[in-house]
Structure formats: structure tokens, C-alpha cells
mmCIF file of C-alpha atoms and ligand atoms in Angstrom:
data_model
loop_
_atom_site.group_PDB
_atom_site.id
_atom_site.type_symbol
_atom_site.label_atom_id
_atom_site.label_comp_id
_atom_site.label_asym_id
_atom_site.label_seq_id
_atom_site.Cartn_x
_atom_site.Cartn_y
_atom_site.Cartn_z
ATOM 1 C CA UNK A 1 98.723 71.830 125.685
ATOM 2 C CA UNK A 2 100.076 69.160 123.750
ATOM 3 C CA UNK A 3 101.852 69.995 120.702
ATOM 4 C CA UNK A 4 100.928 68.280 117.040
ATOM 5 C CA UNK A 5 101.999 65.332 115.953
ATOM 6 C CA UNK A 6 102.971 66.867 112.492
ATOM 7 C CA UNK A 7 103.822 70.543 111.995
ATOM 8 C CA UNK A 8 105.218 71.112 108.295
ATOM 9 C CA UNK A 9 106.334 74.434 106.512
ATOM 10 C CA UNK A 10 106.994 75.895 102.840
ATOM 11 C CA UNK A 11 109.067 78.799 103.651
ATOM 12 C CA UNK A 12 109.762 80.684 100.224
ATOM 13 C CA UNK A 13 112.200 83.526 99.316
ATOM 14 C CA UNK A 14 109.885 86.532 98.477
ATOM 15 C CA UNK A 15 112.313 87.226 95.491
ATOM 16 C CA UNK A 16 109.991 86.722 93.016
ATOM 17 C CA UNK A 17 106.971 84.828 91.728
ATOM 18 C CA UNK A 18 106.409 81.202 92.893
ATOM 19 C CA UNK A 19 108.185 79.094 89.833
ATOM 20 C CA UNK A 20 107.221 75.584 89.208
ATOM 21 C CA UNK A 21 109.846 74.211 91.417
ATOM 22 C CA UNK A 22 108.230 76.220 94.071
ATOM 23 C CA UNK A 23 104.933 75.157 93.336
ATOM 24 C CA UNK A 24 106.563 71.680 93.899
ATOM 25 C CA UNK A 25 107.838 72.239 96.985
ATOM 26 C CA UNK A 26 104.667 73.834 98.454
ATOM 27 C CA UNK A 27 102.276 71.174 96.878
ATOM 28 C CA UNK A 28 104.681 68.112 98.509
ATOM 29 C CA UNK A 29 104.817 69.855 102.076
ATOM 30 C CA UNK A 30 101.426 70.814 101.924
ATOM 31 C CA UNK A 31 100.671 67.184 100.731
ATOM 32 C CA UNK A 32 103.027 65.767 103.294
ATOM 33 C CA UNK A 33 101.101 67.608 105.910
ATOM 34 C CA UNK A 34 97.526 67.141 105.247
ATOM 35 C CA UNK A 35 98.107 63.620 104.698
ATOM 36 C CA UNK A 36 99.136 63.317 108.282
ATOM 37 C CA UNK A 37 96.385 65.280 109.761
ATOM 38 C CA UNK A 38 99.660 68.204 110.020
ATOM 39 C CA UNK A 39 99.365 72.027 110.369
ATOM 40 C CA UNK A 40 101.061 73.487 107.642
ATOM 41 C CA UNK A 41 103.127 77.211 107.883
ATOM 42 C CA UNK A 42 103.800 79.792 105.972
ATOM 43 C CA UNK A 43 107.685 81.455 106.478
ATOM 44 C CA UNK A 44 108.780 84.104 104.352
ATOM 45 C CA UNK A 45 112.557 83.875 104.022
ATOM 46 C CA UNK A 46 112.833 87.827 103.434
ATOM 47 C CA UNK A 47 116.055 88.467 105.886
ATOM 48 C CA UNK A 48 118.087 89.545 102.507
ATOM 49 C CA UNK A 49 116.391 93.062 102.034
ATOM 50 C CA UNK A 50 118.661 93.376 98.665
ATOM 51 C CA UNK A 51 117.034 90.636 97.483
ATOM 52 C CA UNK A 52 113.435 90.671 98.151
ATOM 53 C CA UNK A 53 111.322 91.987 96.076
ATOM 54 C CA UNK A 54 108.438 94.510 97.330
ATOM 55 C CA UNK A 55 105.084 93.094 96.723
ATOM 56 C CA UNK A 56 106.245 89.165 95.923
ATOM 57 C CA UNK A 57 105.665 88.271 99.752
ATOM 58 C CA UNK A 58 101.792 89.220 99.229
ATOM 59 C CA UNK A 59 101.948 87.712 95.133
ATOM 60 C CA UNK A 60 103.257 84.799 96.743
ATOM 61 C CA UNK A 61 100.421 84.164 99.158
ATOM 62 C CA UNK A 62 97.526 85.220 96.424
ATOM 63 C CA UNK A 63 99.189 82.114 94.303
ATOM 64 C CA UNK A 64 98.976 79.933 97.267
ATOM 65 C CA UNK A 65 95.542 80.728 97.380
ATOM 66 C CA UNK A 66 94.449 80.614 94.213
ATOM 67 C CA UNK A 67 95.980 76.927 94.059
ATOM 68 C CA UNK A 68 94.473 75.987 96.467
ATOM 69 C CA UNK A 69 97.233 76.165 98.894
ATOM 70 C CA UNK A 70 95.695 77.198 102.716
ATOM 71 C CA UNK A 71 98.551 77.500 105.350
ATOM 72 C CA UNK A 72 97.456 77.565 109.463
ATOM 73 C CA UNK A 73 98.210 80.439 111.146
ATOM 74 C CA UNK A 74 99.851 83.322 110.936
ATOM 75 C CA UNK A 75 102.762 83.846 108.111
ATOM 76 C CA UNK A 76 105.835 84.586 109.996
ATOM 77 C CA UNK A 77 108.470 87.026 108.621
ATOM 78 C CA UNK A 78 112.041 86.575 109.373
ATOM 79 C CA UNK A 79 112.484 90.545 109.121
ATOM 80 C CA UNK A 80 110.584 90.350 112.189
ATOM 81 C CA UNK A 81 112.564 87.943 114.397
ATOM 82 C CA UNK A 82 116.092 88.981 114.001
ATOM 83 C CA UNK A 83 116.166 89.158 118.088
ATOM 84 C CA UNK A 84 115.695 85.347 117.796
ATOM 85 C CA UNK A 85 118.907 85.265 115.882
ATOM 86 C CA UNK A 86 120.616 87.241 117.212
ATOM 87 C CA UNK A 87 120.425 85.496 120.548
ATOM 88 C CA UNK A 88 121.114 81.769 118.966
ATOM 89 C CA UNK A 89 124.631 83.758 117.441
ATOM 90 C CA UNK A 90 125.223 84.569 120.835
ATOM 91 C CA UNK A 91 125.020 81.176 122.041
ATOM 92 C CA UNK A 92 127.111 79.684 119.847
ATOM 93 C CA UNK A 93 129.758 82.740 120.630
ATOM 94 C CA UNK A 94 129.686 81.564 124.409
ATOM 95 C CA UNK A 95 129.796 77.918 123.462
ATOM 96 C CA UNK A 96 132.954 78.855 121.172
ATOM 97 C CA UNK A 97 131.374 78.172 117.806
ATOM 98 C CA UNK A 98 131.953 81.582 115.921
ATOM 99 C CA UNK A 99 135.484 83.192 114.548
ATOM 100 C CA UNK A 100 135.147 86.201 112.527
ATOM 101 C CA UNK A 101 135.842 85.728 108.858
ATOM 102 C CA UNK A 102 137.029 88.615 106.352
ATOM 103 C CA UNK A 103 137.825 86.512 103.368
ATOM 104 C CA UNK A 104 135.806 88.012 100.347
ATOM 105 C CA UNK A 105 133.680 85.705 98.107
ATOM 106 C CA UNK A 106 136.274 86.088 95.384
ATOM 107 C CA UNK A 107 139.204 84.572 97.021
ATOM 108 C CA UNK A 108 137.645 81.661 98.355
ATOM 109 C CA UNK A 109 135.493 80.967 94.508
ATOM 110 C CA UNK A 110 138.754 79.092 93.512
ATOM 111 C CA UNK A 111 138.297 76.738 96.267
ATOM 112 C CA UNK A 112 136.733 73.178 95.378
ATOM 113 C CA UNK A 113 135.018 72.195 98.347
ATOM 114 C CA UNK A 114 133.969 74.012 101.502
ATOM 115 C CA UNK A 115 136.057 76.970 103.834
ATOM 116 C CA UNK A 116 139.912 76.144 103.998
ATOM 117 C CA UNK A 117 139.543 77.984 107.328
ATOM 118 C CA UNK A 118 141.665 80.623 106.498
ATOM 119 C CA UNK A 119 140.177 82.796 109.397
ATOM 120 C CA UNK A 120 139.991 80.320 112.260
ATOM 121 C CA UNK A 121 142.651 81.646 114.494
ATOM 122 C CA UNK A 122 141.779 85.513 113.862
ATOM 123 C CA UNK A 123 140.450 87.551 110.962
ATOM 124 C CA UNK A 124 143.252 88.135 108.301
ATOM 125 C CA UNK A 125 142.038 92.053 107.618
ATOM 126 C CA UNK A 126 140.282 95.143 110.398
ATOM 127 C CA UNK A 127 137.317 95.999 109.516
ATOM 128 C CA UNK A 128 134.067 94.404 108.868
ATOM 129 C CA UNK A 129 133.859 90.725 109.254
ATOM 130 C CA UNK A 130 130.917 87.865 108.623
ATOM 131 C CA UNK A 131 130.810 85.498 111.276
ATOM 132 C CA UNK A 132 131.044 81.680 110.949
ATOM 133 C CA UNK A 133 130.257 78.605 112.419
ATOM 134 C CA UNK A 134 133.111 76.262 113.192
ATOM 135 C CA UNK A 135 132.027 72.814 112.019
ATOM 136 C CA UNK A 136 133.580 69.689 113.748
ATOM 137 C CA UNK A 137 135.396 68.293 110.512
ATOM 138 C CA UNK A 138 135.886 65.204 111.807
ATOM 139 C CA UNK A 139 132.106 64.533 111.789
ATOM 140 C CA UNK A 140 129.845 62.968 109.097
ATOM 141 C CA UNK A 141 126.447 64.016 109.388
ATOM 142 C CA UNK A 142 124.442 61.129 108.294
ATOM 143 C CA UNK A 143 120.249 60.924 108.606
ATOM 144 C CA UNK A 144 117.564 58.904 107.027
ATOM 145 C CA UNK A 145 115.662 61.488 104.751
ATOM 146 C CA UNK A 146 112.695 60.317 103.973
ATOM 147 C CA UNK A 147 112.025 60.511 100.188
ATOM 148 C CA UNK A 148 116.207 60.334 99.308
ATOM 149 C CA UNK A 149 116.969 57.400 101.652
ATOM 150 C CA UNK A 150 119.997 57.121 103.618
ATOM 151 C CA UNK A 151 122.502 60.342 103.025
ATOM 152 C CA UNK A 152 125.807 61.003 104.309
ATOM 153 C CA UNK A 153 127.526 64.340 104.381
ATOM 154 C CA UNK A 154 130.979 65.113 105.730
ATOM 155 C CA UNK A 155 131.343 68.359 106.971
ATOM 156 C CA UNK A 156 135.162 68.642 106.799
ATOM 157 C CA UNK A 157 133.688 69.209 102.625
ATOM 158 C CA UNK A 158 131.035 71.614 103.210
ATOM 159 C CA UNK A 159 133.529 73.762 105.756
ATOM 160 C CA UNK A 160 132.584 76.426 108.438
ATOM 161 C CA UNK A 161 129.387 78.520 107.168
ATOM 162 C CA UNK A 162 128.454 81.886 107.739
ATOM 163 C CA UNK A 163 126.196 82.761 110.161
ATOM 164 C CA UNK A 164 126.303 86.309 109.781
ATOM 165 C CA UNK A 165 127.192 88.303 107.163
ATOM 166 C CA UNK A 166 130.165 91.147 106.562
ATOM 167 C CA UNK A 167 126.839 93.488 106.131
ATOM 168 C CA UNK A 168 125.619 92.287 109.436
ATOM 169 C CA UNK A 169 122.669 90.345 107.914
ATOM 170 C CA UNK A 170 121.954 86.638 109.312
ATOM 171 C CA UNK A 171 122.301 83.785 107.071
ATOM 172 C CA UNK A 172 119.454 81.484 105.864
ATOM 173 C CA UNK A 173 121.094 78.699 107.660
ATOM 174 C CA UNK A 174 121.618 79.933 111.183
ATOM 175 C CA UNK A 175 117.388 81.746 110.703
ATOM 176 C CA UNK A 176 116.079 78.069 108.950
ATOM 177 C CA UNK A 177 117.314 76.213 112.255
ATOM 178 C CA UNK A 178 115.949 78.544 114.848
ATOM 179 C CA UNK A 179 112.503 79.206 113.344
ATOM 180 C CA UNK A 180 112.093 75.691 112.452
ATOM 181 C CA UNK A 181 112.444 74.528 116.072
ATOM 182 C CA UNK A 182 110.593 77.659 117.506
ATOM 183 C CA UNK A 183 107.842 77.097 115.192
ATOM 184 C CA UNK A 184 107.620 73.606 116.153
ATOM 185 C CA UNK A 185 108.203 72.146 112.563
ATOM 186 C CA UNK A 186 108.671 68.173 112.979
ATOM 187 C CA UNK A 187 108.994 68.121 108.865
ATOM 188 C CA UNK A 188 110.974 69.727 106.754
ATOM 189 C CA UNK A 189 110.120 68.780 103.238
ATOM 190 C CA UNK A 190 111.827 70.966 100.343
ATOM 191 C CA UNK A 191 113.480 71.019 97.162
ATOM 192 C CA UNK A 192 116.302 68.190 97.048
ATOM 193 C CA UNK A 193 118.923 71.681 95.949
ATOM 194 C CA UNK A 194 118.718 72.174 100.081
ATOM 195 C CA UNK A 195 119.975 68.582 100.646
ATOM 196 C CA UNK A 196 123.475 69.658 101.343
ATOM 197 C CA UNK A 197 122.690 72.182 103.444
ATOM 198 C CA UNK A 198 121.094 69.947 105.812
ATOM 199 C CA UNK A 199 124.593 68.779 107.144
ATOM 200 C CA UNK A 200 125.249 72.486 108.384
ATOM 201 C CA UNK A 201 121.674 72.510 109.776
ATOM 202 C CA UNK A 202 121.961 69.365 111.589
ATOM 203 C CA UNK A 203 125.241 70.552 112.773
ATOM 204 C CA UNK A 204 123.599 73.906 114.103
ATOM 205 C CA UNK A 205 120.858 72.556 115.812
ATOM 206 C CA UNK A 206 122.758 70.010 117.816
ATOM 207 C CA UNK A 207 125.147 73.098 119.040
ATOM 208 C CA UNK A 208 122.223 74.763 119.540
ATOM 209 C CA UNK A 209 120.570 71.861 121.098
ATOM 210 C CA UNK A 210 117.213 72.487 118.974
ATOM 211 C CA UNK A 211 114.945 69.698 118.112
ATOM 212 C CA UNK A 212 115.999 67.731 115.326
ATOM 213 C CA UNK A 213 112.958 67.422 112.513
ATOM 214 C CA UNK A 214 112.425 64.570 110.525
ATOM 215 C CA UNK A 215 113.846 65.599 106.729
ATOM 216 C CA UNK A 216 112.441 64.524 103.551
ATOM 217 C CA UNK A 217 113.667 66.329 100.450
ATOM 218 C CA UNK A 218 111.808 66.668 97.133
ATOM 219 C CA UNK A 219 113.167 66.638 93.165
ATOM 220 C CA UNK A 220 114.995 69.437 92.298
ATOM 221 C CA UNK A 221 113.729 70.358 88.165
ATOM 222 C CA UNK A 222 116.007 70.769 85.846
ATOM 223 C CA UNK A 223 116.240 72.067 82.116
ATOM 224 C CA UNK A 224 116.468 69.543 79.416
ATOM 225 C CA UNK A 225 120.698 71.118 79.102
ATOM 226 C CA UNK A 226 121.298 70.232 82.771
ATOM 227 C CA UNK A 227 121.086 73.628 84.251
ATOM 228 C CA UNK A 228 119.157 75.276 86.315
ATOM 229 C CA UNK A 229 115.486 75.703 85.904
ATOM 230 C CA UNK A 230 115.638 78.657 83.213
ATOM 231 C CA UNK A 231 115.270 82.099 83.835
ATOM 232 C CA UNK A 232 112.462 82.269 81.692
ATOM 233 C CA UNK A 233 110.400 79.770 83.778
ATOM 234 C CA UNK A 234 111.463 80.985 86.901
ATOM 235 C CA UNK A 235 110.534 84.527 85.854
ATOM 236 C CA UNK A 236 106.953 83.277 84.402
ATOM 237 C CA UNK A 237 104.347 84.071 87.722
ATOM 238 C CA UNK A 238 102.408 80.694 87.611
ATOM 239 C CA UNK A 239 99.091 81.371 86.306
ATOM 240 C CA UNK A 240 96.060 81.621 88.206
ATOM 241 C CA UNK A 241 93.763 80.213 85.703
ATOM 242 C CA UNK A 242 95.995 77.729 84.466
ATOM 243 C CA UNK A 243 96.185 76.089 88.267
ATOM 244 C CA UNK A 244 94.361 72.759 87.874
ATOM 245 C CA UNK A 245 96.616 72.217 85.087
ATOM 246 C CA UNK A 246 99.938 73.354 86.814
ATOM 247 C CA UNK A 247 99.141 71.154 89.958
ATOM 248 C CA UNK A 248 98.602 68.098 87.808
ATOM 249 C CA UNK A 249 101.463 68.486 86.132
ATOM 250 C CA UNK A 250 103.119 68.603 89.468
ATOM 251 C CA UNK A 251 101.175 65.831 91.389
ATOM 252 C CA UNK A 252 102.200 63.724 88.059
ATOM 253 C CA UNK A 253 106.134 64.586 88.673
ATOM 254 C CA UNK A 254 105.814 63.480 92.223
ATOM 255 C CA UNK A 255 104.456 60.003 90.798
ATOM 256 C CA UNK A 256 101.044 60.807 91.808
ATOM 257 C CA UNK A 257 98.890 61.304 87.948
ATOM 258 C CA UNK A 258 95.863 62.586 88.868
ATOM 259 C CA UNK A 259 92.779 59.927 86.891
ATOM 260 C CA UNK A 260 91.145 61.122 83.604
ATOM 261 C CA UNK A 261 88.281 62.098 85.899
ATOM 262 C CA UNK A 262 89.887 64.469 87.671
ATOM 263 C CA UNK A 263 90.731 66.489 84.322
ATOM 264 C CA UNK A 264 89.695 69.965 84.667
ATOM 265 C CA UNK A 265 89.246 69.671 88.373
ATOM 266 C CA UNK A 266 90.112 72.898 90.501
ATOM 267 C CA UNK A 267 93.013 72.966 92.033
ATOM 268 C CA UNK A 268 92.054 72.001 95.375
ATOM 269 C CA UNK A 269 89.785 68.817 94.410
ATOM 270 C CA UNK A 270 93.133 67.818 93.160
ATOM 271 C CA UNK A 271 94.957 68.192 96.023
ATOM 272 C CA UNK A 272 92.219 66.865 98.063
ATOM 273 C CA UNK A 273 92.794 63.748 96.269
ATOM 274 C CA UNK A 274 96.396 63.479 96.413
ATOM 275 C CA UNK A 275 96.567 63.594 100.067
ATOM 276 C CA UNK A 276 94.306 60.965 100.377
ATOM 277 C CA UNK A 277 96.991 58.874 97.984
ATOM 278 C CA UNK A 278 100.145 60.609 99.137
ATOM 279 C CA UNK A 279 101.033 56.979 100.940
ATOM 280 C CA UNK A 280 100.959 55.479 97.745
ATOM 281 C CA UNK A 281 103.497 57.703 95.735
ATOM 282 C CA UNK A 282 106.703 55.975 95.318
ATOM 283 C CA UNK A 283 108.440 55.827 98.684
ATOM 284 C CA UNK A 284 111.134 57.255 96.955
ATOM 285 C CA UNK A 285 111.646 60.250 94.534
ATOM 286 C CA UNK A 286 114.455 60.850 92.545
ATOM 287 C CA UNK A 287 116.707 64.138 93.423
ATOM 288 C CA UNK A 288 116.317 65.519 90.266
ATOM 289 C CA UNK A 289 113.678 66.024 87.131
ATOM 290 C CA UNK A 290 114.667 66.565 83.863
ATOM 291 C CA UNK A 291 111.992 68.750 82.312
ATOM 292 C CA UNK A 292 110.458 68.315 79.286
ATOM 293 C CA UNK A 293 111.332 71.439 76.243
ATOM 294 C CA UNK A 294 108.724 74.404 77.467
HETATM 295 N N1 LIG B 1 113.817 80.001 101.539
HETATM 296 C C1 LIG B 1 114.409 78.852 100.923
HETATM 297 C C2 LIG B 1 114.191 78.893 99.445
HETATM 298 O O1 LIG B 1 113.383 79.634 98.969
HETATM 299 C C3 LIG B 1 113.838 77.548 101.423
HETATM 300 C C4 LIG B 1 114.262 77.232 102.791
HETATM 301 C C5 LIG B 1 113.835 75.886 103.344
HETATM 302 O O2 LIG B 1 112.831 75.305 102.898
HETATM 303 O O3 LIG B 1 114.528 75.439 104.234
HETATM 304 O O4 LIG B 1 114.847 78.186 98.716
#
């Protein structure tokens, strides 16, 4: 069987309700996708069991829906393939890759960029450890994203990561690399605050000698002071009936307003015709929108 030319993903946090930022990520994968004749998954992101909330996984998937939003296939939980995991952390242990880390969040917050690899040669305390991966610091990680343009990162700045955590849960960044190559993703288009993190990722999969996806990484939104999109908009559910209006608003942030015609259109009649104009969207995007006063 050959496999797809294009296999794209929106892999959300069930931590809550989908957020405009979300929606923006899900409507430029999806976008990204159908315009090349792509499949496009579903991956909830639910390995932190402190921080999902119950219910948000299914809320999350009635929004997708209702915006018109269809994924292929099954939705894959990463609560469900922790084996998968926990053999890639056992690969890089053989391969030499891990060193047990028992350094607590608060003394490394005074640090300014990355690990100082304080536990490299041994764990400074007994007892429970997280487990990192030992980055090459001499190496830049540089790729071609595909809406940011060229992008460099050093990894001597963004330091060892952890893999696994002092309460034995994997990290997002060892899970994102193995289910992205075992689900066959070729594109990995998300929110522009993940841009960093694609040095560790690129890092993992090439000790893990996984397939390396193209990247293309979307505008993060912002609040008019600079922060963080706020609480209050984050916390907001989108709203159902409001979701030809929500996905304009988004197709016009990605430089794609939809025409006066389309004005009250549902949802997916929009999105219908953005993918047949996704080509003609800038080629590229800026990392970050500045959002208008609520
Ligand atoms: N689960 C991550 C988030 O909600 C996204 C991961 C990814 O797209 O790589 O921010």
C-alpha cells in the first residue's frame, strides 16, 4: 500500500475548550491538508492526567464538528500509547541519550536560557528523578519552515529536555515525535508558540531516526498588552452558532478574507472555499497577531 502524499494533524490539549488560537491552528492544518488532497488527524495530547479536563476531549471534537472541521480516521489518544513511549525512551537509554535529572523547576527558573546541565554526570539528590535528553550543544538545528522561512535554533540555548517526568509521566516532546512519525504525519502545521520546540523535536527524531516532516508554523495571537491570549478568551468555548463568523474572522487573519458573498455562509462553505485559495494566501505569515480589544 502506498502511503499519502500528505498526512497532516491538529493535535490539541484536552484542557479546555478550543480558544481562537486553536481554532487557528485547526482551520490552517485542516486547510493545509485539504488543499493538498491530505488526510487530516485528530491527536488528543491528554498524557498530563492533572491537566486534562474530563469531558473537553469529546467538547473538543463536537466544536470541530460544528465548524465544520471533519478529521480521517480514528482520534488517537496518547493515554493509550504510552508503550510507544516508553520503548522510544528506551532507545535513546541504549543509544546513551538519557541522564536522570533531580533539579526542581524552582532552581533552574533563575536560569536565562536552557538546562546548565547540572545533572549530566549523575543525579545531584536519591530519589525520584525526570529523565532528559542530552542535546548535542554544538549543533544548530536549522530547517526551512514553510510559512516562517528559514529558522535557526541552537540547541546549546534550549538545553537537554525532559523526556520523562519526576512523576513518571512522558513529555509532550518525546510523545509529539513518536506519534507524528507512527502516524505518518508529513506536515506539521501549528501555532508559531511551538516554533522553538521544533529544535528539540528535530533533535529527537534524528536520534530516534524517525522521519523528518515538513514544518510550517502558524501566528501565534496575542492581546493588544503583548501577553498571552487572555484568560478570558481562552476560557470563552467558541460558539457553535457564531461559527461562520469565527472562521472568517480566522480565514481573514491568515490573509485569506472570505468575499462579501460568502457573508453568512456556514462554516464549511467557507472552508470549502479557502482551500481552494489556500495557494494564494501570503506565502508567508507573520509569527505573531496582535488582536484587536474584545
Ligand atoms: N498539544 C499541543 C498544544 O495543544 C500541540 C502539539 C503540536 O501541535 O505539536 O499546544
Amino acid at each position: 500500500m502506498s502511503s499519502p502524499a500528505y498526512v497532516g494533524r491538529f493535535a490539541p490539549s484536552p484542557t479546555g475548550s478550543l480558544h481562537l488560537g486553536s481554532l487557528l491552528a485547526a482551520v490552517g492544518s485542516f486547510l493545509d491538508a485539504r488543499s493538498h488532497g491530505g488526510h487530516w488527524l485528530v491527536r488528543m495530547e491528554d498524557l498530563d492526567r492533572a491537566r486534562v479536563v474530563p469531558g473537553s476531549a469529546d467538547a473538543i471534537l463536537r466544536t470541530l464538528e460544528a465548524f465544520g472541521l471533519p478529521w480521517d480516521g480514528e482520534v488517537e489518544y496518547q493515554s493509550r500509547r504510552t508503550h510507544l513511549y516508553a520503548q522510544a525512551l528506551e532507545s535513546l537509554r541504549s543509544a546513551g541519550r538519557t541522564f536522570e535529572c533531580s533539579c526542581a523547576r524552582r532552581e533552574l527558573a533563575a536560569e536565562d536560557s536552557g538546562y546548565p546541565g547540572t545533572c549530566r554526570e549523575g543525579p545531584r539528590r536519591p530519589g525520584a528523578a525526570a529523565i532528559r535528553f542530552r542535546i548535542d550543544e554544538r549543533e544548530t538545528i536549522a530547517f526551512e519552515d514553510r510559512f516562517q522561512g528559514a529558522i535557526a535554533l541552537a540547541l546549546d540555548k534550549l538545553g537537554d529536555v525532559i523526556v520523562r517526568r519526576r512523576d513518571g509521566v512522558f513529555a509532550y516532546q518525546l510523545a509529539v515525535v513518536v506519534d507524528d512519525a507512527s502516524q505518518g504525519i508529513t506536515d506539521v502545521v501549528r501555532g508559531a508558540d511551538l516554533l522553538e520546540s521544533t529544535g528539540w523535536q528535530i533533535a529527537l527524531r534524528r536520534a530516534l531516526r524517525l522521519r523528518m516532516p515538513r514544518h510550517a508554523h502558524l501566528p501565534l495571537l496575542l492581546e493588544r498588552s503583548g501577553g498571552k491570549l487572555a484568560k478570558s478568551r481562552r476560557a470563552a468555548a467558541l460558539d457553535a452558532r457564531q461559527a461562520g463568523a469565527e472562521v472568517s474572522k480566522v480565514l481573514r487573519l491568515l490573509g485569506l478574507p472570505p468575499p462579501a458573498q460568502l457573508a453568512g455562509a456556514p462554516p464549511a462553505s467557507l472552508l470549502e472555499w479557502a482551500a481552494g485559495r489556500w495557494s494564494e494566501r501570503p506565502a508567508r505569515l507573520p509569527r505573531q497577531i496582535v488582536l484587536e480589544a474584545a
